[in-house]
Tab-separated table of C-alpha atoms in Angstrom:
chain	number	residue	atom	x	y	z
A	8	MET	CA	47.596	139.331	297.216
A	9	THR	CA	48.463	136.039	295.352
A	10	ASN	CA	46.736	135.630	291.998
A	11	PRO	CA	44.615	132.644	291.301
A	12	PRO	CA	46.641	129.823	289.667
A	13	GLU	CA	45.503	130.429	286.151
A	14	GLN	CA	45.626	134.208	286.484
A	15	ALA	CA	49.515	134.392	286.205
A	16	SER	CA	50.969	132.901	283.197
A	17	SER	CA	52.930	129.744	283.637
A	18	VAL	CA	53.676	129.311	279.949
A	19	PRO	CA	57.270	130.306	278.831
A	20	GLY	CA	57.341	133.049	276.298
A	21	THR	CA	53.603	133.848	276.367
A	22	ALA	CA	52.907	137.064	274.513
A	23	PRO	CA	50.236	139.659	275.165
A	24	ARG	CA	46.830	139.226	273.611
A	25	ARG	CA	47.106	139.118	269.808
A	26	THR	CA	44.932	141.952	268.564
A	27	GLU	CA	45.314	140.930	264.983
A	28	LEU	CA	43.360	137.784	265.748
A	29	ASP	CA	40.594	139.938	267.226
A	30	VAL	CA	40.530	141.854	263.889
A	31	LEU	CA	40.373	138.565	261.978
A	32	ARG	CA	37.505	137.511	264.131
A	33	ALA	CA	35.623	140.691	263.391
A	34	LEU	CA	36.346	140.454	259.646
A	35	VAL	CA	34.964	136.826	259.716
A	36	VAL	CA	31.811	138.172	261.345
A	37	VAL	CA	31.387	140.875	258.719
A	38	GLY	CA	32.099	138.134	256.038
A	39	LEU	CA	29.073	136.183	257.419
A	40	VAL	CA	26.810	138.719	255.828
A	41	PHE	CA	28.326	137.937	252.364
A	42	PHE	CA	28.210	134.187	253.162
A	43	HIS	CA	24.517	134.062	254.278
A	44	ALA	CA	23.459	136.354	251.565
A	45	ALA	CA	25.027	133.872	249.072
A	46	LEU	CA	23.062	131.035	250.494
A	47	VAL	CA	19.982	132.591	249.031
A	48	PHE	CA	21.244	131.500	245.643
A	49	SER	CA	22.662	128.087	246.655
A	50	PRO	CA	21.122	125.022	244.962
A	51	ASP	CA	21.996	122.886	248.022
A	52	ASP	CA	21.588	124.814	251.209
A	53	ASP	CA	18.038	124.931	252.887
A	54	PHE	CA	18.184	128.631	253.602
A	55	TYR	CA	15.201	130.499	254.968
A	56	VAL	CA	14.535	132.340	251.673
A	57	LYS	CA	15.612	130.981	248.330
A	58	ASN	CA	15.866	132.622	244.903
A	59	ALA	CA	14.107	130.823	242.023
A	60	ASP	CA	17.477	130.805	240.213
A	61	THR	CA	20.555	129.229	241.839
A	62	THR	CA	24.174	128.730	240.856
A	63	GLU	CA	26.697	126.037	241.688
A	64	ALA	CA	29.341	128.676	242.156
A	65	VAL	CA	27.930	129.389	245.628
A	66	THR	CA	28.629	125.950	246.723
A	67	VAL	CA	32.348	126.208	245.680
A	68	VAL	CA	32.822	129.700	247.290
A	69	ALA	CA	30.971	128.740	250.337
A	70	GLY	CA	33.255	125.658	250.756
A	71	LEU	CA	36.298	127.882	250.685
A	72	GLY	CA	34.779	129.670	253.605
A	73	VAL	CA	33.367	126.854	255.874
A	74	VAL	CA	36.604	124.877	255.924
A	75	TRP	CA	38.335	127.485	257.969
A	76	ALA	CA	36.127	130.511	259.169
A	77	MET	CA	34.056	128.950	261.929
A	78	PRO	CA	36.910	126.837	263.169
A	79	MET	CA	39.006	129.922	263.423
A	80	LEU	CA	36.321	131.833	265.291
A	81	PHE	CA	36.362	129.044	267.966
A	82	LEU	CA	40.049	128.824	268.168
A	83	VAL	CA	40.386	132.598	268.645
A	84	ALA	CA	37.704	132.412	271.290
A	85	GLY	CA	39.639	129.644	273.173
A	86	LEU	CA	42.809	131.925	273.049
A	87	GLY	CA	40.660	134.752	274.524
A	88	ALA	CA	39.324	132.446	277.165
A	89	ARG	CA	42.828	131.686	278.314
A	90	HIS	CA	43.627	135.376	278.776
A	91	SER	CA	40.404	135.935	280.585
A	92	VAL	CA	40.934	132.949	282.894
A	93	ARG	CA	44.215	134.279	283.889
A	94	ARG	CA	42.772	137.697	284.721
A	95	ARG	CA	39.565	136.560	286.487
A	96	GLY	CA	40.267	133.004	287.608
A	97	PRO	CA	38.008	130.130	286.481
A	98	GLY	CA	35.055	131.198	288.580
A	99	GLY	CA	35.140	134.829	287.573
A	100	PHE	CA	35.629	133.709	283.894
A	101	ALA	CA	32.392	131.447	284.170
A	102	ARG	CA	30.343	134.219	285.592
A	103	GLU	CA	31.567	136.726	283.063
A	104	ARG	CA	30.726	134.454	280.107
A	105	LEU	CA	27.335	133.649	281.528
A	106	LEU	CA	26.559	137.368	281.346
A	107	ARG	CA	28.398	138.342	278.156
A	108	LEU	CA	27.061	135.237	276.156
A	109	GLY	CA	24.123	134.025	278.128
A	110	VAL	CA	22.186	137.330	278.153
A	111	PRO	CA	22.329	138.073	274.462
A	112	LEU	CA	21.543	134.394	273.746
A	113	VAL	CA	18.282	134.517	275.620
A	114	PHE	CA	17.403	138.076	274.392
A	115	ALA	CA	18.055	137.331	270.716
A	116	THR	CA	16.453	133.871	270.794
A	117	VAL	CA	13.208	135.401	271.922
A	118	VAL	CA	13.394	138.781	269.905
A	119	LEU	CA	15.245	138.079	266.787
A	120	CYS	CA	15.154	134.325	265.900
A	121	PRO	CA	11.386	134.103	265.211
A	122	LEU	CA	11.670	136.500	262.196
A	123	PRO	CA	13.625	134.253	259.817
A	124	GLN	CA	11.278	131.400	260.642
A	125	TRP	CA	8.242	133.386	260.005
A	126	LEU	CA	9.627	134.600	256.713
A	127	ARG	CA	10.537	131.099	255.717
A	128	GLN	CA	6.902	130.003	256.035
A	129	ARG	CA	5.749	133.097	253.998
A	130	ALA	CA	8.298	132.532	251.322
A	131	ALA	CA	7.407	128.902	251.032
A	132	ASP	CA	3.648	129.585	250.818
A	133	PRO	CA	2.515	132.959	249.287
A	134	GLY	CA	-0.939	132.396	250.764
A	135	HIS	CA	0.390	132.141	254.321
A	136	ASP	CA	-1.196	135.003	256.269
A	137	GLU	CA	-0.509	134.233	259.869
A	138	SER	CA	0.371	137.373	261.718
A	139	TYR	CA	3.929	137.620	263.203
A	140	ARG	CA	2.518	138.118	266.730
A	141	ARG	CA	0.578	134.845	266.414
A	142	PHE	CA	3.660	133.023	265.070
A	143	TRP	CA	5.909	134.453	267.680
A	144	THR	CA	3.712	132.746	270.394
A	145	ARG	CA	3.932	129.485	268.618
A	146	PHE	CA	7.656	129.891	268.093
A	147	LEU	CA	8.136	130.095	271.883
A	148	HIS	CA	6.054	126.966	272.660
A	149	VAL	CA	8.913	124.695	273.637
A	150	HIS	CA	9.740	121.711	275.705
A	151	PRO	CA	13.021	120.192	277.098
A	152	ASP	CA	14.771	117.829	274.943
A	153	LEU	CA	18.336	116.487	275.764
A	154	ALA	CA	18.736	114.446	272.593
A	155	ASP	CA	20.331	117.317	270.683
A	156	PHE	CA	22.584	118.513	273.466
A	157	PRO	CA	23.674	121.259	274.059
A	158	PHE	CA	20.516	122.598	272.378
A	159	VAL	CA	18.135	121.501	275.069
A	160	LEU	CA	14.920	123.168	273.961
A	161	ASP	CA	12.685	121.897	271.123
A	162	GLY	CA	9.575	122.967	269.536
A	163	GLU	CA	7.575	122.745	266.197
A	164	HIS	CA	8.932	126.138	265.079
A	165	PHE	CA	11.552	126.846	267.566
A	166	GLU	CA	15.196	127.222	266.707
A	167	THR	CA	18.348	129.045	267.893
A	168	GLY	CA	19.278	129.619	264.169
A	169	HIS	CA	22.572	131.363	263.736
A	170	LEU	CA	22.828	131.572	267.415
A	171	TRP	CA	24.255	128.027	267.482
A	172	PHE	CA	27.730	129.628	267.670
A	173	VAL	CA	26.808	131.348	270.907
A	174	VAL	CA	25.252	128.287	272.384
A	175	LEU	CA	28.395	126.180	271.671
A	176	LEU	CA	30.701	128.840	272.872
A	177	LEU	CA	28.992	129.399	276.071
A	178	VAL	CA	28.877	125.590	276.825
A	179	PHE	CA	32.616	125.334	275.931
A	180	CYS	CA	33.640	128.193	278.163
A	181	LEU	CA	31.831	126.628	281.044
A	182	LEU	CA	33.490	123.251	280.393
A	183	VAL	CA	36.961	124.791	280.158
A	184	ALA	CA	36.386	126.817	283.349
A	185	ALA	CA	35.853	123.516	285.164
A	186	VAL	CA	39.028	121.997	283.804
A	187	ALA	CA	41.204	125.086	283.253
A	188	GLY	CA	44.294	123.901	285.060
A	189	PRO	CA	44.655	120.451	283.516
A	190	VAL	CA	43.924	121.759	280.067
A	191	ALA	CA	46.580	124.484	280.509
A	192	ARG	CA	49.160	121.968	281.724
A	193	ALA	CA	48.383	119.607	278.839
A	194	GLY	CA	49.022	122.530	276.596
A	195	GLU	CA	52.391	123.238	278.135
A	196	ARG	CA	53.434	119.680	277.579
A	197	ALA	CA	52.276	119.708	274.079
A	198	ALA	CA	54.001	122.916	273.257
A	199	SER	CA	57.250	121.640	274.829
A	200	ALA	CA	57.011	118.565	272.508
A	201	LEU	CA	56.414	120.793	269.542
A	202	ALA	CA	59.687	122.625	270.307
A	203	ASP	CA	61.542	119.398	269.450
A	204	ARG	CA	59.251	117.915	266.763
A	205	PRO	CA	57.433	120.635	264.849
A	206	ALA	CA	55.719	118.145	262.720
A	207	LEU	CA	53.521	117.194	265.623
A	208	LEU	CA	51.689	120.370	264.868
A	209	LEU	CA	49.769	118.378	262.287
A	210	LEU	CA	48.477	115.770	264.885
A	211	PRO	CA	45.359	117.717	266.000
A	212	ALA	CA	44.007	116.933	262.505
A	213	LEU	CA	43.531	113.341	263.501
A	214	PRO	CA	40.954	113.733	266.263
A	215	LEU	CA	39.121	116.327	264.170
A	216	ALA	CA	38.887	113.854	261.302
A	217	LEU	CA	37.906	111.034	263.697
A	218	LEU	CA	34.948	113.122	264.898
A	219	ASN	CA	33.727	114.084	261.397
A	220	VAL	CA	34.127	110.691	260.035
A	221	VAL	CA	32.432	108.726	262.908
A	222	LEU	CA	29.787	111.272	263.980
A	223	GLY	CA	29.225	112.852	260.511
A	224	MET	CA	29.432	116.465	259.463
A	225	GLU	CA	26.436	118.752	260.265
A	226	GLU	CA	25.226	121.086	257.564
A	227	GLY	CA	23.514	123.205	260.234
A	228	PHE	CA	26.856	123.941	261.975
A	229	ALA	CA	28.665	125.295	258.905
A	230	GLY	CA	29.604	121.712	257.785
A	231	TRP	CA	31.577	120.663	260.844
A	232	ASN	CA	30.395	118.332	263.439
A	233	ARG	CA	29.480	120.445	266.609
A	234	TRP	CA	32.081	118.705	268.787
A	235	THR	CA	34.988	119.377	266.450
A	236	TYR	CA	34.509	123.040	267.495
A	237	LEU	CA	35.204	122.046	271.067
A	238	LEU	CA	38.657	120.716	269.838
A	239	PHE	CA	39.371	124.001	267.950
A	240	PHE	CA	38.390	125.928	271.140
A	241	LEU	CA	40.694	123.809	273.339
A	242	TYR	CA	43.592	124.031	270.850
A	243	GLY	CA	43.186	127.792	271.098
A	244	TYR	CA	43.013	127.827	274.852
A	245	ALA	CA	46.022	125.410	275.295
A	246	LEU	CA	48.384	126.268	272.534
A	247	ALA	CA	47.645	129.305	270.366
A	248	ASP	CA	49.513	131.908	272.468
A	249	ASP	CA	52.472	129.723	273.631
A	250	GLU	CA	55.599	131.050	271.902
A	251	ARG	CA	56.873	127.560	271.183
A	252	SER	CA	53.629	126.597	269.266
A	253	ARG	CA	53.667	129.984	267.493
A	254	ALA	CA	57.200	129.370	266.306
A	255	CYS	CA	56.119	126.092	264.829
A	256	MET	CA	53.195	127.811	263.066
A	257	ARG	CA	55.335	130.547	261.669
A	258	ARG	CA	57.962	128.060	260.441
A	259	LEU	CA	55.339	125.646	258.763
A	260	ALA	CA	52.754	128.180	257.636
A	261	VAL	CA	53.554	128.057	253.902
A	262	PRO	CA	53.982	124.207	253.482
A	263	VAL	CA	51.031	123.496	255.755
A	264	GLY	CA	48.836	126.011	253.817
A	265	VAL	CA	49.777	124.392	250.518
A	266	ALA	CA	48.897	121.018	252.004
A	267	GLY	CA	45.576	122.380	253.088
A	268	LEU	CA	44.810	123.619	249.611
A	269	VAL	CA	45.751	120.140	248.138
A	270	LEU	CA	43.573	118.341	250.722
A	271	PHE	CA	40.605	120.606	250.098
A	272	LEU	CA	40.880	120.161	246.352
A	273	ALA	CA	40.951	116.406	247.006
A	274	THR	CA	37.405	116.562	248.615
A	275	ALA	CA	35.895	117.628	245.349
A	276	PRO	CA	35.123	114.100	244.001
A	277	GLY	CA	33.415	113.166	247.289
A	278	PHE	CA	31.307	116.364	247.642
A	279	SER	CA	30.274	116.073	244.012
A	280	ALA	CA	29.671	112.274	243.668
A	281	ALA	CA	28.492	111.022	247.007
A	282	ASP	CA	24.809	111.085	247.697
A	283	ASP	CA	25.402	112.660	251.160
A	284	PRO	CA	29.019	113.145	251.908
A	285	PHE	CA	28.116	114.663	255.228
A	286	THR	CA	26.587	111.454	256.689
A	287	ASP	CA	27.109	108.522	254.248
A	288	ARG	CA	29.102	105.684	255.482
A	289	THR	CA	30.417	104.724	252.142
A	290	PRO	CA	34.342	104.782	251.696
A	291	LEU	CA	34.218	107.855	249.456
A	292	ALA	CA	32.236	109.799	251.944
A	293	LEU	CA	34.218	108.853	254.920
A	294	LEU	CA	37.407	109.669	252.990
A	295	THR	CA	35.905	113.098	251.964
A	296	ARG	CA	35.175	114.017	255.561
A	297	ALA	CA	38.657	113.023	256.625
A	298	LEU	CA	40.325	115.146	253.956
A	299	PHE	CA	38.052	118.044	254.739
A	300	SER	CA	38.941	117.979	258.430
A	301	ALA	CA	42.603	117.834	257.657
A	302	ALA	CA	42.366	120.624	255.266
A	303	GLY	CA	40.564	122.789	257.828
A	304	TRP	CA	43.289	122.329	260.443
A	305	CYS	CA	45.983	123.105	257.926
A	306	TRP	CA	44.253	126.211	256.829
A	307	VAL	CA	43.876	127.456	260.457
A	308	VAL	CA	47.493	126.721	261.154
A	309	ALA	CA	48.663	128.479	258.043
A	310	ILE	CA	46.590	131.573	258.642
A	311	LEU	CA	47.718	131.809	262.240
A	312	GLY	CA	51.423	131.361	261.200
A	313	LEU	CA	51.255	133.911	258.344
A	314	LEU	CA	49.537	136.542	260.668
A	315	ASP	CA	52.243	135.951	263.227
A	316	ARG	CA	54.991	136.275	260.690
A	317	ARG	CA	53.659	139.617	259.620
A	318	ARG	CA	53.424	140.563	263.283
A	319	ALA	CA	57.006	139.529	263.938
A	320	ARG	CA	58.306	141.577	260.900
A	321	ARG	CA	57.180	144.930	262.281
A	322	ARG	CA	56.555	146.583	265.659
A	323	PRO	CA	52.903	145.991	266.563
A	324	ALA	CA	50.732	149.080	266.263
A	325	PRO	CA	47.526	149.702	268.119
A	326	VAL	CA	44.585	148.641	265.935
A	327	THR	CA	43.091	152.032	266.545
A	328	ARG	CA	45.876	154.083	264.885
A	329	GLY	CA	44.818	155.918	261.644
A	330	ARG	CA	41.424	155.810	259.849
A	331	ARG	CA	41.768	152.242	258.788
A	332	GLY	CA	42.941	151.195	262.404
A	333	ARG	CA	39.907	153.046	263.861
A	334	VAL	CA	37.499	151.154	261.595
A	335	LEU	CA	38.981	147.842	262.496
A	336	GLY	CA	38.963	148.747	266.236
A	337	TYR	CA	35.316	149.605	265.903
A	338	LEU	CA	34.560	146.259	264.325
A	339	VAL	CA	36.572	144.453	267.094
A	340	VAL	CA	34.307	145.884	269.790
A	341	ALA	CA	31.134	145.354	267.724
A	342	ALA	CA	31.874	141.717	266.704
A	343	LEU	CA	29.311	139.882	268.909
A	344	PRO	CA	26.465	142.288	268.494
A	345	LEU	CA	26.960	142.247	264.662
A	346	TYR	CA	26.891	138.511	264.732
A	347	VAL	CA	23.710	138.409	266.714
A	348	LEU	CA	22.059	141.020	264.461
A	349	HIS	CA	23.110	140.022	260.962
A	350	GLN	CA	21.147	136.951	259.910
A	351	PRO	CA	17.605	138.259	260.620
A	352	VAL	CA	18.540	141.347	258.635
A	353	VAL	CA	19.851	139.342	255.688
A	354	VAL	CA	16.765	137.154	255.625
A	355	ALA	CA	14.499	140.148	255.769
A	356	PHE	CA	16.048	141.800	252.761
A	357	ALA	CA	16.320	138.614	250.899
A	358	TYR	CA	12.614	138.021	251.287
A	359	GLY	CA	11.928	141.319	249.483
A	360	VAL	CA	14.685	141.063	246.925
A	361	VAL	CA	14.100	137.512	245.506
A	362	GLY	CA	10.959	138.638	243.918
A	363	TRP	CA	12.756	141.133	241.686
A	364	SER	CA	13.245	140.522	238.104
A	365	ALA	CA	16.942	140.931	238.156
A	366	PRO	CA	20.142	138.918	237.609
A	367	ILE	CA	21.618	137.018	240.504
A	368	ALA	CA	24.513	139.406	240.803
A	369	VAL	CA	22.257	142.377	241.163
A	370	LYS	CA	20.090	140.713	243.730
A	371	TYR	CA	23.113	139.524	245.707
A	372	ALA	CA	24.682	142.952	245.750
A	373	ALA	CA	21.464	144.525	246.932
A	374	ILE	CA	21.053	142.021	249.774
A	375	VAL	CA	24.716	142.348	250.945
A	376	THR	CA	24.671	146.266	250.598
A	377	ALA	CA	21.317	146.682	252.468
A	378	SER	CA	22.070	144.122	255.189
A	379	LEU	CA	25.494	145.561	255.903
A	380	THR	CA	24.154	149.125	256.037
A	381	VAL	CA	21.191	148.284	258.230
A	382	THR	CA	23.140	145.986	260.652
A	383	LEU	CA	25.713	148.578	261.261
A	384	LEU	CA	23.164	151.296	261.617
A	385	VAL	CA	21.131	149.231	264.138
A	386	TYR	CA	24.227	148.604	266.105
A	387	GLU	CA	25.427	152.198	266.051
A	388	LEU	CA	22.086	153.820	266.777
A	389	LEU	CA	20.249	151.327	268.888
A	390	VAL	CA	22.776	148.928	270.467
A	391	ARG	CA	25.980	150.707	271.594
A	392	ARG	CA	24.318	153.926	272.761
A	393	THR	CA	22.843	152.816	276.152
A	394	PRO	CA	23.975	150.666	278.994
A	395	VAL	CA	20.831	148.498	278.806
A	396	THR	CA	21.210	147.703	275.069
A	397	ARG	CA	24.925	147.062	275.494
A	398	PHE	CA	24.142	144.637	278.205
A	399	LEU	CA	21.545	142.928	276.215
A	400	PHE	CA	24.045	142.377	273.394
A	401	GLY	CA	26.901	141.178	275.464
A	402	MET	CA	29.006	144.324	275.648
A	403	ARG	CA	30.391	146.226	278.529
A	404	THR	CA	27.915	148.651	279.779
A	405	ALA	CA	30.350	151.534	279.430
A	406	PRO	CA	31.835	151.993	275.986
A	407	PRO	CA	35.641	151.290	276.164
A	408	SER	CA	38.074	153.912	274.852
A	409	ALA	CA	39.907	151.224	272.928
A	410	PRO	CA	39.470	147.670	271.785
A	411	PRO	CA	40.441	145.086	274.231
A	412	SER	CA	44.186	144.071	274.322
């Protein structure tokens, strides 16, 4: 039987799925617990629960994460989409993503997302005594609104919260399923050009900067404009597993990484001096957004190249080998459920901890430790044990014997 056009690889030198990127994705998801716990102590971010004392250190450390972490998640998702389209064809890929992303999106929006919003109201007004059950019904009072596409539902209290990542990822997957062939062919042409001119690897920074400069950056989407993530997803789909583009990333990893650090440091005057560097139209704000965008692309390229260098230096070993490998393999499989679960848990513990009379460091450590522990326990004891709960959280209904490869 002949495979669908995108099921067989037409890209010269295409390698098997890069499991080290699956591990990186899982570690980024775990890192979000540390990140969101830190926002409780940020003087700038409008997080659900805020500590009375804050520190500017959070802003700096958070910036080091947002410049690359979420872009990397979308790029790795694009790479995974390419492999999935090859196996299933565009139609099968779209159906699979509707189940694996759409089901947990609906379930978690209804069951988990109301809790942080309810706690926000209670934290802002200690006299607020509305029951959770009553607030839950008001949270779900929504109406269609296409103005914020692809977030097409709106309401006084409704939000998708941290699930914005799942919303965007599902939309991007359905878009790429519709144009899988042309995007793949464009990627082949781009990779062929990179083989002759490696410096072209820096060109994707230009459309990223253009979107952030013209449309503005969005604090609610980890500092990037939502549509820049589509570009990262497409870059992952079209380029990330082509051996020609990977060779360029390995070759340029160190100088591009250094350039990314310099560009990121150059954003400091704009982020500290502009009234609103995310949306202002002043020359300083526009320059800051352009520098941030270029820094993000450079960091993503550098990380991909350095990981590939490490992979090339030694024979790849299954991520399940040894105790450390088993832990990483466990997190790879758990990545989506942990992402879905983590923020309501962080907010719930932060709500209780901010009232303590203790230093910021003690409160932060308590929120992180408790949130990680409970999130992993909920996943282990309540999510992964039954076919129904696995389905609701976007997992295969039968536990795999090893992480996907």
